[in-house]
Coordinates of C-alpha atoms in Angstrom, one line a residue:
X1 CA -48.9 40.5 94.5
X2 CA -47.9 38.0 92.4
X3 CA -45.1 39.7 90.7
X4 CA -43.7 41.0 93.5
X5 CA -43.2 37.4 95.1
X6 CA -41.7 36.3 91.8
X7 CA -39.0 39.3 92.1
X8 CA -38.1 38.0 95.7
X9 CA -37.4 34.6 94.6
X10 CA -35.7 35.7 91.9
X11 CA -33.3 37.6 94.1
X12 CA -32.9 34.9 96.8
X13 CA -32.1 32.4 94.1
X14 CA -29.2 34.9 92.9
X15 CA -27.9 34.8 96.1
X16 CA -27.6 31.5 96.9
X17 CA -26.2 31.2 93.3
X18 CA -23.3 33.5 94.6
X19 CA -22.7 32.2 98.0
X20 CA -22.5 28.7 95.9
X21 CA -19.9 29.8 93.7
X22 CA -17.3 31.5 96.3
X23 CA -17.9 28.0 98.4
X24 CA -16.4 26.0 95.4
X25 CA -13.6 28.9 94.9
X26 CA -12.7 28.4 98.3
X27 CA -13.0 24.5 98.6
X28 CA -10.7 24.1 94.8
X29 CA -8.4 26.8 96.7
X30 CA -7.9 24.0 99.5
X31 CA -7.6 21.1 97.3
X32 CA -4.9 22.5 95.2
X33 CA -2.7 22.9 98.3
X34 CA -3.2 19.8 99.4
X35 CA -2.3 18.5 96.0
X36 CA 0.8 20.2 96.1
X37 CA 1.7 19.3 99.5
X38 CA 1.2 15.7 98.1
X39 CA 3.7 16.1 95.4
X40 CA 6.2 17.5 97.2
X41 CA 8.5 20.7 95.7
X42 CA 10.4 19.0 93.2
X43 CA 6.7 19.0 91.1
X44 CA 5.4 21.9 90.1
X45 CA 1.8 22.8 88.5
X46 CA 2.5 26.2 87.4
X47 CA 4.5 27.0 84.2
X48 CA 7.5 25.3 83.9
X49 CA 10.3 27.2 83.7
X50 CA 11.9 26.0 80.1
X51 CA 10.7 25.0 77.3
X52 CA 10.0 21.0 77.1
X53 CA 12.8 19.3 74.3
X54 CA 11.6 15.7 72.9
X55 CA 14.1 13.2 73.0
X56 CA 14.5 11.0 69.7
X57 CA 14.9 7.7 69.5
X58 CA 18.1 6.2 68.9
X59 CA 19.1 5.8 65.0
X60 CA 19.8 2.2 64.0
X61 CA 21.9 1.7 61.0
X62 CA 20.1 -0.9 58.5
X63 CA 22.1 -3.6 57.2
X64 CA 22.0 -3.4 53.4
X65 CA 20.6 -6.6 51.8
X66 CA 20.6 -8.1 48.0
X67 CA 18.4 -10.9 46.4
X68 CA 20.8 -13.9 45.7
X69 CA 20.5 -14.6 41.6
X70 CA 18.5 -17.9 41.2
X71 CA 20.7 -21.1 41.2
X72 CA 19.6 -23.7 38.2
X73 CA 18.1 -27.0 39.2
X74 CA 19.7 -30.3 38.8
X75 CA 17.6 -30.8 35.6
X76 CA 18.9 -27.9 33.7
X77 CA 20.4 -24.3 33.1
X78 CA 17.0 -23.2 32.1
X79 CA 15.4 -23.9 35.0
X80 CA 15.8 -21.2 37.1
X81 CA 12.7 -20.6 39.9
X82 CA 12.7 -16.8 41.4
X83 CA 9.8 -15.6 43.8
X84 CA 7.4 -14.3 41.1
X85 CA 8.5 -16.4 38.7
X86 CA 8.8 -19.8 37.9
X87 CA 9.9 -21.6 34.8
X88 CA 6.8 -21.8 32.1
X89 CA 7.0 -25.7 31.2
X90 CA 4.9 -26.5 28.5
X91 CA 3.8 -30.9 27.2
X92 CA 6.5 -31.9 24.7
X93 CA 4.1 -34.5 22.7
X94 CA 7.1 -36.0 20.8
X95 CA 8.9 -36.6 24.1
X96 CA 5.5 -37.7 26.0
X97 CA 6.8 -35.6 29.0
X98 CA 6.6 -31.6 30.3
X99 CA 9.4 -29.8 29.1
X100 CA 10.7 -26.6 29.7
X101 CA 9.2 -24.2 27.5
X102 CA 11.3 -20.6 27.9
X103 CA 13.2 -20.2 31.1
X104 CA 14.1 -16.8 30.5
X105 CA 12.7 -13.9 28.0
X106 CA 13.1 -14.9 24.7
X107 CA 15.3 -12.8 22.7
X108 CA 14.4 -13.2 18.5
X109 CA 17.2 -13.0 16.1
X110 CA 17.1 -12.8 12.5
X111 CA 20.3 -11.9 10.9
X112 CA 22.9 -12.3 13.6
X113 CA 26.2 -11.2 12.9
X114 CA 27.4 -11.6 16.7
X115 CA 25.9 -15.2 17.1
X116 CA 24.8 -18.7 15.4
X117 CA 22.8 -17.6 12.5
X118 CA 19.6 -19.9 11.2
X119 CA 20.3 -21.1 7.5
X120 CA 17.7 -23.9 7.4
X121 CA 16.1 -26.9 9.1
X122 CA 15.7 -29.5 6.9
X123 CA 15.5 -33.7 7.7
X124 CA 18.6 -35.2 9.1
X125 CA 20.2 -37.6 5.8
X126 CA 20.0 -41.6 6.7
X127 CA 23.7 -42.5 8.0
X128 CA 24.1 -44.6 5.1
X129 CA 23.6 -43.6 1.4
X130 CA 23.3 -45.7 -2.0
X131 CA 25.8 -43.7 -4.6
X132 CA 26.1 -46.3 -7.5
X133 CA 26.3 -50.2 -8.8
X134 CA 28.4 -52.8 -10.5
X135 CA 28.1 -55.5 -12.3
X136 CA 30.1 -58.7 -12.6
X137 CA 30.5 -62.6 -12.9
X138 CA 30.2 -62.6 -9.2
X139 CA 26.6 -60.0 -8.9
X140 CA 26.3 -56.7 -7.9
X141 CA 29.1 -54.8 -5.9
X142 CA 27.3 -51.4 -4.6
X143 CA 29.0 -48.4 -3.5
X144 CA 27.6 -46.3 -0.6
X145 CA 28.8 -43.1 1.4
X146 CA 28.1 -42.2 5.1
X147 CA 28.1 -38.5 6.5
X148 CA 29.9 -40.2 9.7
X149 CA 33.0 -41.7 7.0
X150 CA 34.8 -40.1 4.8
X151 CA 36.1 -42.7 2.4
X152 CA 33.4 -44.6 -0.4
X153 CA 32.3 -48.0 1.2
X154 CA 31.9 -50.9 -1.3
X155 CA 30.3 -54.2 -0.2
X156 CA 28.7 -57.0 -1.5
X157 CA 25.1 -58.4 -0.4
X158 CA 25.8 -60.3 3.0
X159 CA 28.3 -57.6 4.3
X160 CA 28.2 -55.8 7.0
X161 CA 29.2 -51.9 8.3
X162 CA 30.1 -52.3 11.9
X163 CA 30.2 -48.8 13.2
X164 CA 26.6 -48.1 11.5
X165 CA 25.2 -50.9 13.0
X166 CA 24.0 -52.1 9.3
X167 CA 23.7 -55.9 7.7
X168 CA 23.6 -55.5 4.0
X169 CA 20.9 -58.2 2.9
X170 CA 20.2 -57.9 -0.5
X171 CA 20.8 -56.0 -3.9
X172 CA 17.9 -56.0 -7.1
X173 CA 16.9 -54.1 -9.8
X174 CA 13.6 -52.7 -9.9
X175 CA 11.3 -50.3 -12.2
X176 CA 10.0 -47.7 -10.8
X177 CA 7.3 -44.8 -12.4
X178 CA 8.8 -41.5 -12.7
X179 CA 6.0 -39.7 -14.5
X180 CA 3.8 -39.9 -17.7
X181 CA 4.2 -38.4 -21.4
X182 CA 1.4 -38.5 -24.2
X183 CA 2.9 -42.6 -24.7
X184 CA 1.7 -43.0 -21.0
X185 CA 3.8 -44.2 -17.8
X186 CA 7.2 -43.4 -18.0
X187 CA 9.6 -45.9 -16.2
X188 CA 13.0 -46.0 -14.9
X189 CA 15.1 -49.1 -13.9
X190 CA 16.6 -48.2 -10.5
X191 CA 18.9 -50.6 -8.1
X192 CA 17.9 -50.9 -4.6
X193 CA 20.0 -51.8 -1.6
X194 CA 18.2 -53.2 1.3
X195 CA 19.9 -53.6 4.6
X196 CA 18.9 -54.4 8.2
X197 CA 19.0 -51.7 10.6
X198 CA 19.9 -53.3 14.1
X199 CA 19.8 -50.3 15.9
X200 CA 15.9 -50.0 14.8
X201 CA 14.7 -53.4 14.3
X202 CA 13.7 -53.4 10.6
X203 CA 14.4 -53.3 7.1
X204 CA 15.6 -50.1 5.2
X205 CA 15.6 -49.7 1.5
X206 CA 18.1 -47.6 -0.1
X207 CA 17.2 -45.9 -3.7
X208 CA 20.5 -45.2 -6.1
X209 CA 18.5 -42.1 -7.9
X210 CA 17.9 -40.2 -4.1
X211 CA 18.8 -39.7 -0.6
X212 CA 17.3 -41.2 2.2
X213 CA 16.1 -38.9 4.9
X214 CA 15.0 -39.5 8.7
X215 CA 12.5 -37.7 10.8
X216 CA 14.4 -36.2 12.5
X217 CA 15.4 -32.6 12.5
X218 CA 18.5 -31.0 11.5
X219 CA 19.3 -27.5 11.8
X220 CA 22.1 -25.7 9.4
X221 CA 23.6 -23.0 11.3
X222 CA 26.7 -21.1 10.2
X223 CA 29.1 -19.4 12.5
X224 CA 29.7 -15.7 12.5
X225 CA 33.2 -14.5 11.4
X226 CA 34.1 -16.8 9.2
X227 CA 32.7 -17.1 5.6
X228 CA 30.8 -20.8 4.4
X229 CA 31.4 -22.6 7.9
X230 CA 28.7 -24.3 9.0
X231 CA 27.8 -26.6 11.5
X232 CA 24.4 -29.2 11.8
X233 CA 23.0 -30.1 15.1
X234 CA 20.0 -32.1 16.4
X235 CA 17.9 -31.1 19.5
X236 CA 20.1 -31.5 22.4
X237 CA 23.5 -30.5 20.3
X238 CA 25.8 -27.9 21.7
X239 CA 28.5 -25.9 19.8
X240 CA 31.3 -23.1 21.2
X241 CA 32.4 -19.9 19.4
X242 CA 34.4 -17.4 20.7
X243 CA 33.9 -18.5 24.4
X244 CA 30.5 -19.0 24.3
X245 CA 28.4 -22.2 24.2
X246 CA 25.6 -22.5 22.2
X247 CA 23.3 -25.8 23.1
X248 CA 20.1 -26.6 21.1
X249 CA 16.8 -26.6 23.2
X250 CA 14.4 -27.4 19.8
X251 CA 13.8 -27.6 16.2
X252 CA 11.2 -26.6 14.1
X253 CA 10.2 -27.5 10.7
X254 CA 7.3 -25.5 10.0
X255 CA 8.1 -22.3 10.1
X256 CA 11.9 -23.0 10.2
X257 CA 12.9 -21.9 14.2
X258 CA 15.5 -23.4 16.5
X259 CA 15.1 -22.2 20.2
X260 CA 18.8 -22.1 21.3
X261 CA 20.1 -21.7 25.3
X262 CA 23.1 -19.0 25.2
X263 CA 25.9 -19.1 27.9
X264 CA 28.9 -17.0 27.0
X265 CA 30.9 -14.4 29.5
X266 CA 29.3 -11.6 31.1
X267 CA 26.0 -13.8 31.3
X268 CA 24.8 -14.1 34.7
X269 CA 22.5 -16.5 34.0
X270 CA 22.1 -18.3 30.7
X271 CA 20.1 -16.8 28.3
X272 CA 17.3 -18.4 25.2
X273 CA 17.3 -17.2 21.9
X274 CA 15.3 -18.0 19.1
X275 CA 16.6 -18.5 15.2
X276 CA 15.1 -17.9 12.3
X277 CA 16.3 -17.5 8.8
X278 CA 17.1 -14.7 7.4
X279 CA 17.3 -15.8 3.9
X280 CA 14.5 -17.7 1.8
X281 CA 15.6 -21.2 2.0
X282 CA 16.3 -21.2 -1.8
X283 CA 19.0 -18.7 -0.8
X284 CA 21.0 -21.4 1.6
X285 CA 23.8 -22.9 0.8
X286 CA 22.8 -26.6 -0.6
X287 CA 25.2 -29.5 0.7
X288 CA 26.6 -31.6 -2.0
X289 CA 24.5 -34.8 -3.0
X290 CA 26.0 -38.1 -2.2
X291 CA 24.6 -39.2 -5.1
X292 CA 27.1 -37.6 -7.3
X293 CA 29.6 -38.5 -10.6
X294 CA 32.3 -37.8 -8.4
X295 CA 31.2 -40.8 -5.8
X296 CA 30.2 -42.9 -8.9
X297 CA 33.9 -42.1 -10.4
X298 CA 35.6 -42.2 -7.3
X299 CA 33.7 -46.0 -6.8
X300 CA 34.1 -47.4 -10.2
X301 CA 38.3 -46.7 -10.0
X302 CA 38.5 -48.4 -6.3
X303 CA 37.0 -51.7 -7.7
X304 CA 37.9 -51.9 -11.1
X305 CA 34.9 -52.7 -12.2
X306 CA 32.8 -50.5 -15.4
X307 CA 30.2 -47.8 -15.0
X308 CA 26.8 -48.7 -14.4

């Protein structure tokens, strides 16, 4: 009896599940009329009659743009600051103060034969040299030479050179050691010219046997082109060859380098080079001595006087 009541509910649930489903038929039926009615006839829920085309957005032409080339600052060409990089400054102890270090990439040269090429650095000579000395009823007459004049200069203790900015005080004789042999010391007699340097403040002594040298340092650079011409600058020196300008950044003695700052046509910006020999040193051309015959022949006919 059990299964049989089971089979009738069964049945009356199916019913009801039909009678269910034709009520929602009929009541979506009703809403989707009403919906429509709603909407009026332009709107239409069925399948649209064409196919739908997107419409693009409008095309914009984009202005074409350029990064501007870096202007230099007021302390320099080589300072040149772009986005991602800035001048690399490095302490300059000589100078006590930051200096620029390389503004641009460094290009090494060794052997130009389009530029300034390295022949050596060497000390920059004292403007005034000793060459030779006479003897008279009146004392010593000494003859010296200067780099910055061309003709001998002859002058007497108490004298005094005007454009070198040098009061000649004093003339003696002294003996100096030069070595030793098996005897022991050997001695030289040497004359000794010392003068007052008013552009330093203090004394200078003046040797007749060798040149006096400063500390500072002098590059020898010859130019490309022409055979034996050469030109010596100090830091901060500039030179021009065949439209370009050469200007000197920095010296070095040890190894012998001069960092030089390049700014000839078709340069946008100027550009750093560093010089190095390309010769051992022994190879370079040696200036003539001032402390020469010729000077000491040249002297002794100007004032009359007997070699030394």
């Amino acid at each position: 009896m059990r299964h049989r009541t089971k089979v009738e509910y069964d049945k009356l649930g199916f019913g009801l599940a039909v009678v269910f489903a034709g009520l929602s038929v009929t009541w979506a039926g009703r809403q989707f009329r009403t919906l429509q009615d709603m909407l009026g006839p332009e709107f239409s829920l069925g399948k649209p009659e064409a196919t739908y085309q997107a419409e693009g957005w409008p095309e914009v032409a984009a202005a074409g743009r350029e990064w501007v080339a870096p202007i230099p600052q007021v302390r320099g060409n080589g300072w040149l600051y772009e986005v991602f990089a800035p001048p690399l400054l490095a302490y300059d102890k000589t100078k006590g103060a930051f200096a620029l270090a390389t503004a641009r990439p460094s290009v090494e040269r060794v052997g130009l034969t389009e530029g300034p090429e390295l022949l050596q650095v060497q000390r920059q000579p004292y403007r005034l040299q000793l060459v030779g000395y006479f003897t008279s009823a009146d004392g010593y007459l000494a003859a010296f030479a200067s780099p910055l004049q061309p003709d001998t200069l002859l002058a007497r203790p108490g004298g005094r050179f005007e454009e070198l900015g040098l009061v000649f005080r004093r003339f003696e004789m002294r003996k100096v050691a030069v070595g030793r042999n098996e005897a022991g010391p050997v001695s030289e007699v040497t004359g000794v010219a010392v003068l007052y340097d008013e552009r330093a403040g203090t004394e200078v002594e003046l040797d007749s046997r060798t040149r006096r040298f400063t500390d500072t340092a002098l590059a020898v650079i010859r130019l490309p082109g022409v055979r034996g011409q050469t030109r010596e600058l100090i830091e901060g020196d500039s030179l021009s060859f065949a439209g370009a300008t050469y200007r000197v950044t920095r010296i070095q003695f040890a190894p012998p380098e001069v960092v030089i700052i390049e700014n000839a046509p078709g340069l946008s910006n100027p550009e750093e080079k560093t010089l190095r020999p390309a010769a051992p040193l022994a190879d370079a051309p040696v200036r003539p001595d001032p402390v020469s015959a010729t000077a000491a022949t040249l002297a002794h006919s100007e004032a009359g006087y007997p070699a030394p």
